[in-house]
Short mmCIF file of C-alpha atoms in Angstrom, two decimals:
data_model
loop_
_atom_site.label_atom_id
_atom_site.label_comp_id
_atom_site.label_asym_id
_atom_site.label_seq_id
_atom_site.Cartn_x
_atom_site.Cartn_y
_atom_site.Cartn_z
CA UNK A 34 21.64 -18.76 4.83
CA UNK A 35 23.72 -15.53 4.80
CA UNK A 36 20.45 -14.28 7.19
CA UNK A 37 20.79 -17.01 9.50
CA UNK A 38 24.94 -16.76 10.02
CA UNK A 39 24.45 -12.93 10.46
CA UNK A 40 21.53 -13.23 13.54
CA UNK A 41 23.93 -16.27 14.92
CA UNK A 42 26.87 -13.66 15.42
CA UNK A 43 25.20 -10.38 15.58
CA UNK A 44 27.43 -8.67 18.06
CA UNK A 45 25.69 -5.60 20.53
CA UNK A 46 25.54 -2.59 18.63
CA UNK A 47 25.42 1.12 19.69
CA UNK A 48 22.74 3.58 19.60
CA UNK A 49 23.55 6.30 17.08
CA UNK A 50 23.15 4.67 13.29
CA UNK A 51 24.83 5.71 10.03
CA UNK A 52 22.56 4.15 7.02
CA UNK A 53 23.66 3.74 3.57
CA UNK A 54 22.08 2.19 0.48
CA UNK A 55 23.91 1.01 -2.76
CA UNK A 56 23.18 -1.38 -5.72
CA UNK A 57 24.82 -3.94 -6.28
CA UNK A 58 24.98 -6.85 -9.34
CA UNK A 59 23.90 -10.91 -8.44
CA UNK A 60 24.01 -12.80 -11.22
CA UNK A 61 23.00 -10.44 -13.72
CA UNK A 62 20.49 -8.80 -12.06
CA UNK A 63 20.33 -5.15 -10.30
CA UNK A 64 19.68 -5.37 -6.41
CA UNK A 65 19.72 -2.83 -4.04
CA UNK A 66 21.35 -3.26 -0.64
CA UNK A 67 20.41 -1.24 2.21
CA UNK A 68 22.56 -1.11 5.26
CA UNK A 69 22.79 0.41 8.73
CA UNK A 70 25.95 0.54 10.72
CA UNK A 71 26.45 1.80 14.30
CA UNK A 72 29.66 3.83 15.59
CA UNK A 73 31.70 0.96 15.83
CA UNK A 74 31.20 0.12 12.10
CA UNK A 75 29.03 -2.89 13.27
CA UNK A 76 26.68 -3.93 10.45
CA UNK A 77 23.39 -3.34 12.44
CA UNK A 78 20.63 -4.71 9.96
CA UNK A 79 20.41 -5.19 6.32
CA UNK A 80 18.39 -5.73 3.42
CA UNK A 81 18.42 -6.62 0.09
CA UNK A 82 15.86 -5.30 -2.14
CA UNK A 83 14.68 -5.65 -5.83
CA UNK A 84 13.51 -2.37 -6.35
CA UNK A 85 15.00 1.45 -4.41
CA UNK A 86 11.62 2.55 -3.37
CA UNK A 87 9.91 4.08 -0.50
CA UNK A 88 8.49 0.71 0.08
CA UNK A 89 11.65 -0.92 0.30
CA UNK A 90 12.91 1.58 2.27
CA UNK A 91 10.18 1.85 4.59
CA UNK A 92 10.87 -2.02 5.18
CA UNK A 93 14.32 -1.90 6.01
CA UNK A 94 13.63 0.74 8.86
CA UNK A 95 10.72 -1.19 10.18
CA UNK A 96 12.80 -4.70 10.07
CA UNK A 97 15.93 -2.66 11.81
CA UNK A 98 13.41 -0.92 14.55
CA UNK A 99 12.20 -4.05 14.97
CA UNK A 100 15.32 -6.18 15.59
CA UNK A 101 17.08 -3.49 17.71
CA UNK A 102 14.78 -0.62 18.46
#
Protein backbone atom coordinates (compact mmCIF):
# COMPACT_ATOMS: atom_id res chain seq x y z
CA UNK A 1 0.00 0.00 0.00
CA UNK A 2 2.64 2.49 1.24
CA UNK A 3 4.46 1.22 -2.38
CA UNK A 4 1.57 2.01 -4.37
CA UNK A 5 0.80 5.80 -2.76
CA UNK A 6 4.61 6.51 -3.16
CA UNK A 7 4.78 5.52 -7.29
CA UNK A 8 1.18 7.48 -7.48
CA UNK A 9 2.99 10.81 -6.31
CA UNK A 10 6.55 10.27 -7.08
CA UNK A 11 7.51 13.77 -8.03
CA UNK A 12 10.73 14.25 -10.86
CA UNK A 13 13.81 13.90 -9.10
CA UNK A 14 17.37 15.21 -9.87
CA UNK A 15 20.38 13.51 -10.97
CA UNK A 16 23.01 13.58 -8.24
CA UNK A 17 21.78 10.99 -5.24
CA UNK A 18 22.62 11.04 -1.53
CA UNK A 19 21.85 7.28 -0.12
CA UNK A 20 21.43 6.40 3.39
CA UNK A 21 20.51 3.18 5.20
CA UNK A 22 19.16 2.84 8.84
CA UNK A 23 17.22 0.21 10.91
CA UNK A 24 14.39 0.70 12.06
CA UNK A 25 11.74 -1.38 14.62
CA UNK A 26 7.99 -2.79 13.07
CA UNK A 27 6.33 -4.52 15.43
CA UNK A 28 9.03 -6.04 17.23
CA UNK A 29 11.09 -6.94 14.64
CA UNK A 30 14.54 -5.33 13.25
CA UNK A 31 14.22 -4.01 9.55
CA UNK A 32 16.50 -2.21 7.65
CA UNK A 33 15.47 0.73 5.49
CA UNK A 34 17.45 1.83 2.67
CA UNK A 35 16.87 5.16 1.10
CA UNK A 36 18.04 7.43 -1.71
CA UNK A 37 17.29 11.09 -1.86
CA UNK A 38 18.16 13.57 -4.64
CA UNK A 39 19.29 17.38 -4.06
CA UNK A 40 16.01 18.52 -3.43
CA UNK A 41 15.56 16.06 -0.49
CA UNK A 42 13.08 14.11 -2.75
CA UNK A 43 12.81 10.51 -1.53
CA UNK A 44 14.01 8.87 -4.85
CA UNK A 45 13.50 5.01 -4.14
CA UNK A 46 13.34 2.92 -1.12
CA UNK A 47 13.49 -0.33 0.36
CA UNK A 48 12.85 -2.15 3.21
CA UNK A 49 14.88 -5.09 3.96
CA UNK A 50 15.08 -7.97 6.55
CA UNK A 51 18.57 -8.43 6.61
CA UNK A 52 21.79 -5.32 5.89
CA UNK A 53 23.58 -7.38 3.38
CA UNK A 54 25.26 -7.03 0.13
CA UNK A 55 22.28 -8.73 -1.26
CA UNK A 56 19.95 -6.37 0.01
CA UNK A 57 21.94 -3.74 -0.93
CA UNK A 58 22.68 -4.82 -4.28
CA UNK A 59 18.73 -4.87 -4.66
CA UNK A 60 17.98 -1.55 -3.67
CA UNK A 61 20.50 -0.09 -6.33
CA UNK A 62 19.22 -2.33 -9.03
CA UNK A 63 15.34 -1.48 -8.11
CA UNK A 64 16.46 2.48 -7.95
CA UNK A 65 18.56 2.14 -11.47
CA UNK A 66 15.78 0.59 -12.62
CA UNK A 67 12.94 3.00 -11.74
CA UNK A 68 14.98 6.16 -12.54
CA UNK A 69 18.25 5.28 -14.17
Amino acid sequence: MIVKRYRWSKPEVERRWRMDETDIKIKGQWRYLYRAVDSDGNTVEFLLAAHRDKKAALRFFKKAMRQHG
